[in-house]
Amino acid sequence: MIKTALLYMSEQPKLQHLAMRMELSRRTARRFVAGETIQEAVEAISRLNDQGFSATIDYLGENVSSENDALRATNEYLQALDEIQKKSADSNVSLKLTQFGLSIHEEMTSANVERVVLRARDYNNFVRVDMEGSPHTDSTLRIFRSLRQKYENVGIVVQAYLYRTEKDIEDLLQLKSRIRLCKGAYKEPPTIAFKKKIDTDRNYIQLMKILLKSGIYHGIATHDPAMIQATKKFAKTERIANEQFEFQMLYGIRRDLQSQLIHEGYKLRVYVPYGEEWYSYLMRRMAERPANLFFVVRNLFRG
Ligand code: FDA
């Protein structure tokens, strides 16, 4: 119930407007968001790098409705790549296609993202295309495939809660795509997605095995100890070295587990969001773990 309510709230522009004006929510966001500027984000990444983590940077924002906003996001990503390069930070970038204009025009979106992929290629860096809600799955995959046919330095995300994902992975592996596997963060109907955690988890493990056996470098993105354990166990049984894949987790979430994996000799990439548009991102994190709401309440009493 709480999860559904929070996911609903994540999509309400009026609530977004209100929350973003409240100092309390801004302070809460800082637990999960590295800052509002690229400089703050790269500083946070440098600290993570010092502790042995690599990173992927995400300029927050989605569902832009004007070409100008799409262009603004594109330019921000170009600047982010420049800053990463300038500071020699160990970080690639993750982006959402609706922030690049997907709800306006597919060709324009593709052209915007191509500029980012090209800049990343100049720096020997990499671009990850995040996966959004199901209305965008086909177009996201279409744009990704056309980019992947031209460039090596672009990867994609798939969601284990969707029934279609095993087939999508099969197609993506034919293009030798680098894939991030996550469970999926959006509100989806039972006609297309598993609703029970146990079913998503079972599918996640099955898909993880397909990815690890493919011989391509993939990202296993989860904070779930059971998924992590299953991945470690499978890699060991199949003699897949720690360098052949990476775990990925979100900034500020399960920092204990993040450090533990590094100490055990695994690779771990932290997804570092920054920017002013933190509302939807924060609400999805709350929905994943309503216990995070206690964190909000605690901040409230701190005054
Ligand atoms: P699950 O939600 O089952 O949680 C397992 C355990 O992890 C919990 O019991 C708790 O201990 C911990 N945990 C999980 N979420 C937490 C939170 N918010 N706060 C505190 N503890 C938490 N989704 C998507 O649809 N498209 C995308 O492109 C991406 N990209 C992405 C990148 C990276 C690096 C990560 C880690 C995740 C994503 N996601 C995503 C989000 C993903 O789909 C999923 O919603 C979250 O990772 C939560 O799922 P878990 O696998 O962590 O397990």
Short mmCIF file of C-alpha atoms and ligand atoms in Angstrom, two decimals:
data_model
loop_
_atom_site.label_atom_id
_atom_site.label_comp_id
_atom_site.label_asym_id
_atom_site.label_seq_id
_atom_site.Cartn_x
_atom_site.Cartn_y
_atom_site.Cartn_z
CA MET A 1 0.00 0.00 0.00
CA ILE A 2 2.68 2.49 1.11
CA LYS A 3 4.84 1.45 -1.84
CA THR A 4 2.01 2.06 -4.34
CA ALA A 5 1.24 5.44 -2.75
CA LEU A 6 4.88 6.52 -2.89
CA LEU A 7 5.23 5.43 -6.53
CA TYR A 8 2.05 7.37 -7.34
CA MET A 9 3.44 10.42 -5.54
CA SER A 10 6.70 10.13 -7.49
CA GLU A 11 4.73 10.97 -10.66
CA GLN A 12 2.80 14.00 -9.33
CA PRO A 13 4.25 17.33 -10.58
CA LYS A 14 2.36 19.42 -7.99
CA LEU A 15 3.80 17.42 -5.10
CA GLN A 16 7.21 17.69 -6.72
CA HIS A 17 6.90 21.45 -6.83
CA LEU A 18 5.87 21.60 -3.18
CA ALA A 19 8.55 19.18 -1.91
CA MET A 20 11.33 20.92 -3.76
CA ARG A 21 10.51 24.16 -1.99
CA MET A 22 10.78 22.55 1.46
CA GLU A 23 14.14 22.67 3.18
CA LEU A 24 13.33 19.42 4.99
CA SER A 25 13.00 17.41 1.80
CA ARG A 26 16.14 19.01 0.39
CA ARG A 27 18.06 17.91 3.48
CA THR A 28 16.60 14.40 3.24
CA ALA A 29 17.54 14.18 -0.41
CA ARG A 30 21.19 14.80 0.49
CA ARG A 31 21.33 11.32 2.00
CA PHE A 32 20.74 9.83 -1.46
CA VAL A 33 21.81 12.65 -3.81
CA ALA A 34 25.42 13.87 -4.00
CA GLY A 35 24.65 17.56 -4.45
CA GLU A 36 23.03 19.99 -6.85
CA THR A 37 26.07 20.78 -9.01
CA ILE A 38 28.46 18.70 -11.10
CA GLN A 39 31.36 19.95 -8.95
CA GLU A 40 29.71 18.61 -5.79
CA ALA A 41 29.01 15.29 -7.52
CA VAL A 42 32.59 14.86 -8.73
CA GLU A 43 33.89 15.72 -5.25
CA ALA A 44 31.67 12.95 -3.84
CA ILE A 45 32.98 10.60 -6.52
CA SER A 46 36.59 11.40 -5.66
CA ARG A 47 35.86 10.42 -2.06
CA LEU A 48 34.27 7.16 -3.27
CA ASN A 49 37.24 6.49 -5.58
CA ASP A 50 39.59 6.90 -2.59
CA GLN A 51 37.69 4.10 -0.87
CA GLY A 52 38.02 1.78 -3.87
CA PHE A 53 34.64 2.32 -5.58
CA SER A 54 34.12 3.32 -9.16
CA ALA A 55 31.06 5.44 -10.00
CA THR A 56 28.46 6.30 -12.56
CA ILE A 57 27.06 9.80 -12.50
CA ASP A 58 23.39 10.64 -13.09
CA TYR A 59 22.16 14.16 -13.72
CA LEU A 60 18.68 13.97 -12.22
CA GLY A 61 15.70 14.73 -14.40
CA GLU A 62 13.23 12.89 -16.57
CA ASN A 63 10.25 13.45 -18.84
CA VAL A 64 11.28 16.80 -20.27
CA SER A 65 8.59 18.34 -22.44
CA SER A 66 10.57 20.88 -24.46
CA GLU A 67 13.45 20.63 -26.93
CA ASN A 68 15.26 23.29 -24.93
CA ASP A 69 15.17 21.26 -21.74
CA ALA A 70 16.43 18.20 -23.66
CA LEU A 71 19.29 20.27 -25.01
CA ARG A 72 20.05 21.62 -21.56
CA ALA A 73 20.31 18.06 -20.20
CA THR A 74 22.55 17.07 -23.12
CA ASN A 75 24.89 19.98 -22.42
CA GLU A 76 24.95 19.16 -18.71
CA TYR A 77 26.09 15.61 -19.54
CA LEU A 78 28.80 16.91 -21.88
CA GLN A 79 30.00 19.13 -19.03
CA ALA A 80 29.83 16.21 -16.59
CA LEU A 81 32.11 14.18 -18.88
CA ASP A 82 34.50 17.15 -19.13
CA GLU A 83 34.59 17.50 -15.34
CA ILE A 84 35.15 13.75 -14.80
CA GLN A 85 38.03 13.90 -17.27
CA LYS A 86 39.48 17.07 -15.77
CA LYS A 87 39.48 15.61 -12.25
CA SER A 88 40.60 12.14 -13.47
CA ALA A 89 37.63 10.66 -11.61
CA ASP A 90 36.84 6.97 -12.08
CA SER A 91 33.28 7.40 -13.29
CA ASN A 92 31.13 6.88 -16.33
CA VAL A 93 27.66 8.42 -16.88
CA SER A 94 24.11 7.05 -16.71
CA LEU A 95 21.26 8.82 -18.46
CA LYS A 96 17.52 8.57 -19.00
CA LEU A 97 16.18 8.95 -22.51
CA THR A 98 13.06 10.87 -21.43
CA GLN A 99 15.47 13.54 -20.17
CA PHE A 100 16.88 13.71 -23.70
CA GLY A 101 13.49 14.24 -25.31
CA LEU A 102 12.01 10.73 -25.74
CA SER A 103 8.48 11.96 -25.07
CA ILE A 104 8.91 14.61 -27.79
CA HIS A 105 10.83 13.07 -30.67
CA GLU A 106 12.77 9.83 -31.02
CA GLU A 107 15.26 11.05 -33.65
CA MET A 108 16.12 14.16 -31.69
CA THR A 109 16.63 12.04 -28.58
CA SER A 110 18.96 9.72 -30.42
CA ALA A 111 20.96 12.63 -31.83
CA ASN A 112 21.29 14.20 -28.36
CA VAL A 113 22.50 10.97 -26.79
CA GLU A 114 24.89 10.36 -29.69
CA ARG A 115 26.65 13.64 -28.83
CA VAL A 116 27.20 12.36 -25.29
CA VAL A 117 28.41 8.96 -26.52
CA LEU A 118 30.87 10.67 -28.87
CA ARG A 119 32.23 12.94 -26.13
CA ALA A 120 32.58 9.90 -23.84
CA ARG A 121 34.41 8.07 -26.63
CA ASP A 122 36.89 10.97 -26.94
CA TYR A 123 37.70 10.41 -23.26
CA ASN A 124 37.67 6.62 -23.47
CA ASN A 125 34.62 6.72 -21.21
CA PHE A 126 31.27 4.95 -21.26
CA VAL A 127 27.55 5.83 -21.35
CA ARG A 128 24.87 3.71 -19.68
CA VAL A 129 21.27 4.13 -20.85
CA ASP A 130 18.97 3.66 -17.84
CA MET A 131 15.66 1.85 -18.31
CA GLU A 132 12.47 3.74 -17.44
CA GLY A 133 8.79 2.73 -17.16
CA SER A 134 7.25 0.29 -19.66
CA PRO A 135 5.76 2.94 -22.03
CA HIS A 136 9.39 3.65 -22.95
CA THR A 137 10.90 0.13 -23.08
CA ASP A 138 10.61 -0.43 -26.84
CA SER A 139 11.78 3.03 -27.87
CA THR A 140 14.66 2.90 -25.38
CA LEU A 141 15.81 -0.44 -26.78
CA ARG A 142 15.41 0.84 -30.35
CA ILE A 143 17.60 3.88 -29.71
CA PHE A 144 20.11 1.84 -27.75
CA ARG A 145 20.45 -0.74 -30.55
CA SER A 146 21.06 1.92 -33.20
CA LEU A 147 23.76 3.50 -31.02
CA ARG A 148 25.33 0.17 -30.12
CA GLN A 149 25.63 -0.73 -33.80
CA LYS A 150 27.86 2.32 -34.21
CA TYR A 151 29.65 2.60 -30.85
CA GLU A 152 31.29 0.25 -28.38
CA ASN A 153 31.11 2.59 -25.39
CA VAL A 154 27.39 2.42 -24.70
CA GLY A 155 25.46 0.00 -22.50
CA ILE A 156 21.88 -0.57 -21.38
CA VAL A 157 19.79 -1.54 -18.34
CA VAL A 158 17.24 -4.37 -18.11
CA GLN A 159 14.63 -4.98 -15.39
CA ALA A 160 14.07 -8.44 -13.89
CA TYR A 161 10.43 -7.69 -12.99
CA LEU A 162 9.39 -7.59 -16.68
CA TYR A 163 8.36 -10.91 -18.27
CA ARG A 164 9.95 -9.84 -21.55
CA THR A 165 13.45 -9.33 -20.21
CA GLU A 166 14.96 -12.77 -20.90
CA LYS A 167 14.12 -12.37 -24.60
CA ASP A 168 15.48 -8.79 -24.59
CA ILE A 169 18.73 -10.03 -23.07
CA GLU A 170 19.03 -12.69 -25.77
CA ASP A 171 18.74 -9.97 -28.46
CA LEU A 172 21.07 -7.56 -26.65
CA LEU A 173 23.76 -10.19 -26.23
CA GLN A 174 23.82 -10.74 -29.99
CA LEU A 175 25.04 -7.14 -30.22
CA LYS A 176 27.59 -7.91 -27.48
CA SER A 177 25.97 -5.26 -25.31
CA ARG A 178 27.12 -4.50 -21.80
CA ILE A 179 24.06 -4.84 -19.59
CA ARG A 180 23.14 -3.64 -16.09
CA LEU A 181 20.66 -5.99 -14.45
CA CYS A 182 18.29 -4.43 -11.89
CA LYS A 183 14.95 -5.51 -10.44
CA GLY A 184 12.99 -2.50 -11.76
CA ALA A 185 11.72 0.58 -9.96
CA TYR A 186 8.46 1.63 -11.67
CA LYS A 187 4.80 0.86 -11.11
CA GLU A 188 3.92 -1.81 -13.70
CA PRO A 189 0.72 -3.87 -14.24
CA PRO A 190 0.63 -7.65 -13.62
CA THR A 191 0.01 -8.23 -17.33
CA ILE A 192 3.67 -7.40 -18.02
CA ALA A 193 5.54 -7.64 -14.72
CA PHE A 194 5.97 -9.94 -11.74
CA LYS A 195 4.24 -8.44 -8.72
CA LYS A 196 5.65 -10.72 -6.03
CA LYS A 197 9.20 -10.20 -4.79
CA ILE A 198 9.84 -13.94 -4.83
CA ASP A 199 9.06 -14.13 -8.58
CA THR A 200 11.18 -11.09 -9.47
CA ASP A 201 14.02 -12.51 -7.37
CA ARG A 202 13.81 -15.90 -9.09
CA ASN A 203 13.93 -14.22 -12.49
CA TYR A 204 16.78 -11.95 -11.36
CA ILE A 205 18.92 -14.96 -10.46
CA GLN A 206 18.13 -16.71 -13.73
CA LEU A 207 19.03 -13.60 -15.75
CA MET A 208 22.18 -12.98 -13.68
CA LYS A 209 23.38 -16.47 -14.66
CA ILE A 210 22.78 -15.80 -18.36
CA LEU A 211 24.72 -12.53 -18.12
CA LEU A 212 27.67 -13.90 -16.17
CA LYS A 213 28.05 -16.84 -18.56
CA SER A 214 28.04 -14.57 -21.63
CA GLY A 215 31.70 -13.58 -21.22
CA ILE A 216 30.77 -9.88 -21.55
CA TYR A 217 31.40 -7.38 -18.72
CA HIS A 218 28.04 -6.69 -17.04
CA GLY A 219 26.75 -4.87 -13.95
CA ILE A 220 24.79 -6.71 -11.26
CA ALA A 221 22.84 -3.86 -9.67
CA THR A 222 21.18 -4.72 -6.36
CA HIS A 223 21.30 -4.15 -2.60
CA ASP A 224 19.64 -7.48 -1.92
CA PRO A 225 21.99 -9.73 0.06
CA ALA A 226 20.29 -12.82 -1.40
CA MET A 227 20.94 -11.67 -5.00
CA ILE A 228 24.53 -10.80 -4.13
CA GLN A 229 25.10 -14.15 -2.47
CA ALA A 230 23.64 -15.99 -5.46
CA THR A 231 25.91 -14.03 -7.81
CA LYS A 232 29.04 -14.74 -5.76
CA LYS A 233 28.15 -18.43 -5.55
CA PHE A 234 27.47 -18.76 -9.28
CA ALA A 235 30.66 -16.90 -10.21
CA LYS A 236 32.67 -19.20 -7.96
CA THR A 237 31.11 -22.39 -9.33
CA GLU A 238 31.59 -21.25 -12.93
CA ARG A 239 35.11 -19.95 -12.22
CA ILE A 240 34.20 -16.45 -13.31
CA ALA A 241 36.82 -14.06 -11.94
CA ASN A 242 35.88 -10.97 -9.87
CA GLU A 243 37.25 -8.75 -12.67
CA GLN A 244 34.77 -10.12 -15.21
CA PHE A 245 31.72 -8.35 -13.75
CA GLU A 246 30.85 -5.65 -11.25
CA PHE A 247 28.27 -5.11 -8.56
CA GLN A 248 26.45 -1.78 -8.62
CA MET A 249 24.57 0.04 -5.85
CA LEU A 250 22.96 3.41 -5.31
CA TYR A 251 24.64 6.31 -3.50
CA GLY A 252 23.82 6.27 0.22
CA ILE A 253 22.14 2.86 0.24
CA ARG A 254 23.60 -0.10 2.15
CA ARG A 255 27.00 1.56 2.52
CA ASP A 256 27.96 -1.28 4.89
CA LEU A 257 27.40 -3.84 2.15
CA GLN A 258 29.20 -1.67 -0.40
CA SER A 259 32.36 -1.57 1.75
CA GLN A 260 32.12 -5.27 2.53
CA LEU A 261 32.14 -6.20 -1.16
CA ILE A 262 35.20 -4.04 -1.80
CA HIS A 263 36.99 -5.67 1.12
CA GLU A 264 36.13 -9.08 -0.27
CA GLY A 265 37.81 -8.14 -3.54
CA TYR A 266 34.76 -7.53 -5.73
CA LYS A 267 34.31 -4.54 -8.01
CA LEU A 268 31.58 -2.12 -7.00
CA ARG A 269 30.27 0.87 -8.90
CA VAL A 270 28.19 3.47 -7.05
CA TYR A 271 25.40 5.24 -8.93
CA VAL A 272 25.78 8.91 -7.97
CA PRO A 273 22.81 11.18 -8.73
CA TYR A 274 23.08 14.96 -8.56
CA GLY A 275 21.03 17.97 -9.63
CA GLU A 276 17.98 19.91 -8.55
CA GLU A 277 15.38 17.48 -9.89
CA TRP A 278 15.70 14.97 -7.07
CA TYR A 279 12.01 14.53 -6.19
CA SER A 280 10.98 11.52 -8.35
CA TYR A 281 14.27 9.77 -7.67
CA LEU A 282 13.87 10.22 -3.92
CA MET A 283 10.27 8.98 -3.93
CA ARG A 284 11.26 5.81 -5.80
CA ARG A 285 13.94 5.16 -3.17
CA MET A 286 11.32 5.64 -0.43
CA ALA A 287 8.97 3.23 -2.21
CA GLU A 288 11.69 0.57 -2.32
CA ARG A 289 12.11 0.79 1.41
CA PRO A 290 9.35 2.67 3.22
CA ALA A 291 11.55 2.37 6.37
CA ASN A 292 13.49 5.24 4.77
CA LEU A 293 10.53 7.40 5.74
CA PHE A 294 11.80 7.18 9.34
CA PHE A 295 14.87 8.95 8.11
CA VAL A 296 12.63 11.82 6.96
CA VAL A 297 10.82 11.94 10.29
CA ARG A 298 14.15 11.96 12.17
CA ASN A 299 15.28 14.95 10.10
CA LEU A 300 12.01 16.68 10.90
CA PHE A 301 12.68 16.49 14.64
CA ARG A 302 16.22 17.68 14.22
CA GLY A 303 14.61 20.95 13.15
P1 FDA B 1 15.00 -5.01 -3.08
O1 FDA B 1 14.18 -3.83 -3.42
O2 FDA B 1 14.34 -6.35 -3.05
O3 FDA B 1 15.69 -4.74 -1.70
C1 FDA B 1 16.51 -5.70 -1.04
C2 FDA B 1 17.16 -5.06 0.17
O4 FDA B 1 18.02 -4.01 -0.25
C3 FDA B 1 16.18 -4.39 1.12
O5 FDA B 1 15.64 -5.28 2.06
C4 FDA B 1 17.06 -3.34 1.79
O6 FDA B 1 17.87 -3.92 2.77
C5 FDA B 1 17.94 -2.90 0.64
N1 FDA B 1 17.37 -1.74 -0.09
C6 FDA B 1 16.83 -1.74 -1.32
N2 FDA B 1 16.43 -0.50 -1.68
C7 FDA B 1 16.70 0.29 -0.64
C8 FDA B 1 16.52 1.66 -0.38
N3 FDA B 1 15.94 2.48 -1.28
N4 FDA B 1 16.93 2.15 0.79
C9 FDA B 1 17.51 1.34 1.73
N5 FDA B 1 17.70 0.02 1.54
C10 FDA B 1 17.31 -0.50 0.39
N6 FDA B 1 15.68 0.67 -11.82
C11 FDA B 1 15.12 0.87 -13.03
O7 FDA B 1 13.94 0.61 -13.21
N7 FDA B 1 15.89 1.37 -14.07
C12 FDA B 1 17.21 1.64 -13.93
O8 FDA B 1 17.86 2.07 -14.90
C13 FDA B 1 17.81 1.42 -12.67
N8 FDA B 1 19.13 1.67 -12.46
C14 FDA B 1 19.71 1.27 -11.27
C15 FDA B 1 21.09 1.38 -11.09
C16 FDA B 1 21.68 0.89 -9.96
C17 FDA B 1 23.17 0.98 -9.81
C18 FDA B 1 20.89 0.28 -8.92
C19 FDA B 1 21.50 -0.30 -7.68
C20 FDA B 1 19.52 0.21 -9.08
C21 FDA B 1 18.92 0.72 -10.23
N9 FDA B 1 17.55 0.68 -10.38
C22 FDA B 1 17.00 0.93 -11.62
C23 FDA B 1 16.66 0.43 -9.21
C24 FDA B 1 16.29 -1.04 -9.07
O9 FDA B 1 15.46 -1.42 -10.11
C25 FDA B 1 15.60 -1.32 -7.73
O10 FDA B 1 14.43 -0.57 -7.66
C26 FDA B 1 16.45 -1.03 -6.52
O11 FDA B 1 17.78 -1.36 -6.73
C27 FDA B 1 15.94 -1.85 -5.32
O12 FDA B 1 16.04 -3.21 -5.60
P2 FDA B 1 17.11 -4.18 -4.93
O13 FDA B 1 17.71 -5.03 -5.97
O14 FDA B 1 18.06 -3.41 -4.13
O15 FDA B 1 16.26 -5.19 -4.04
#
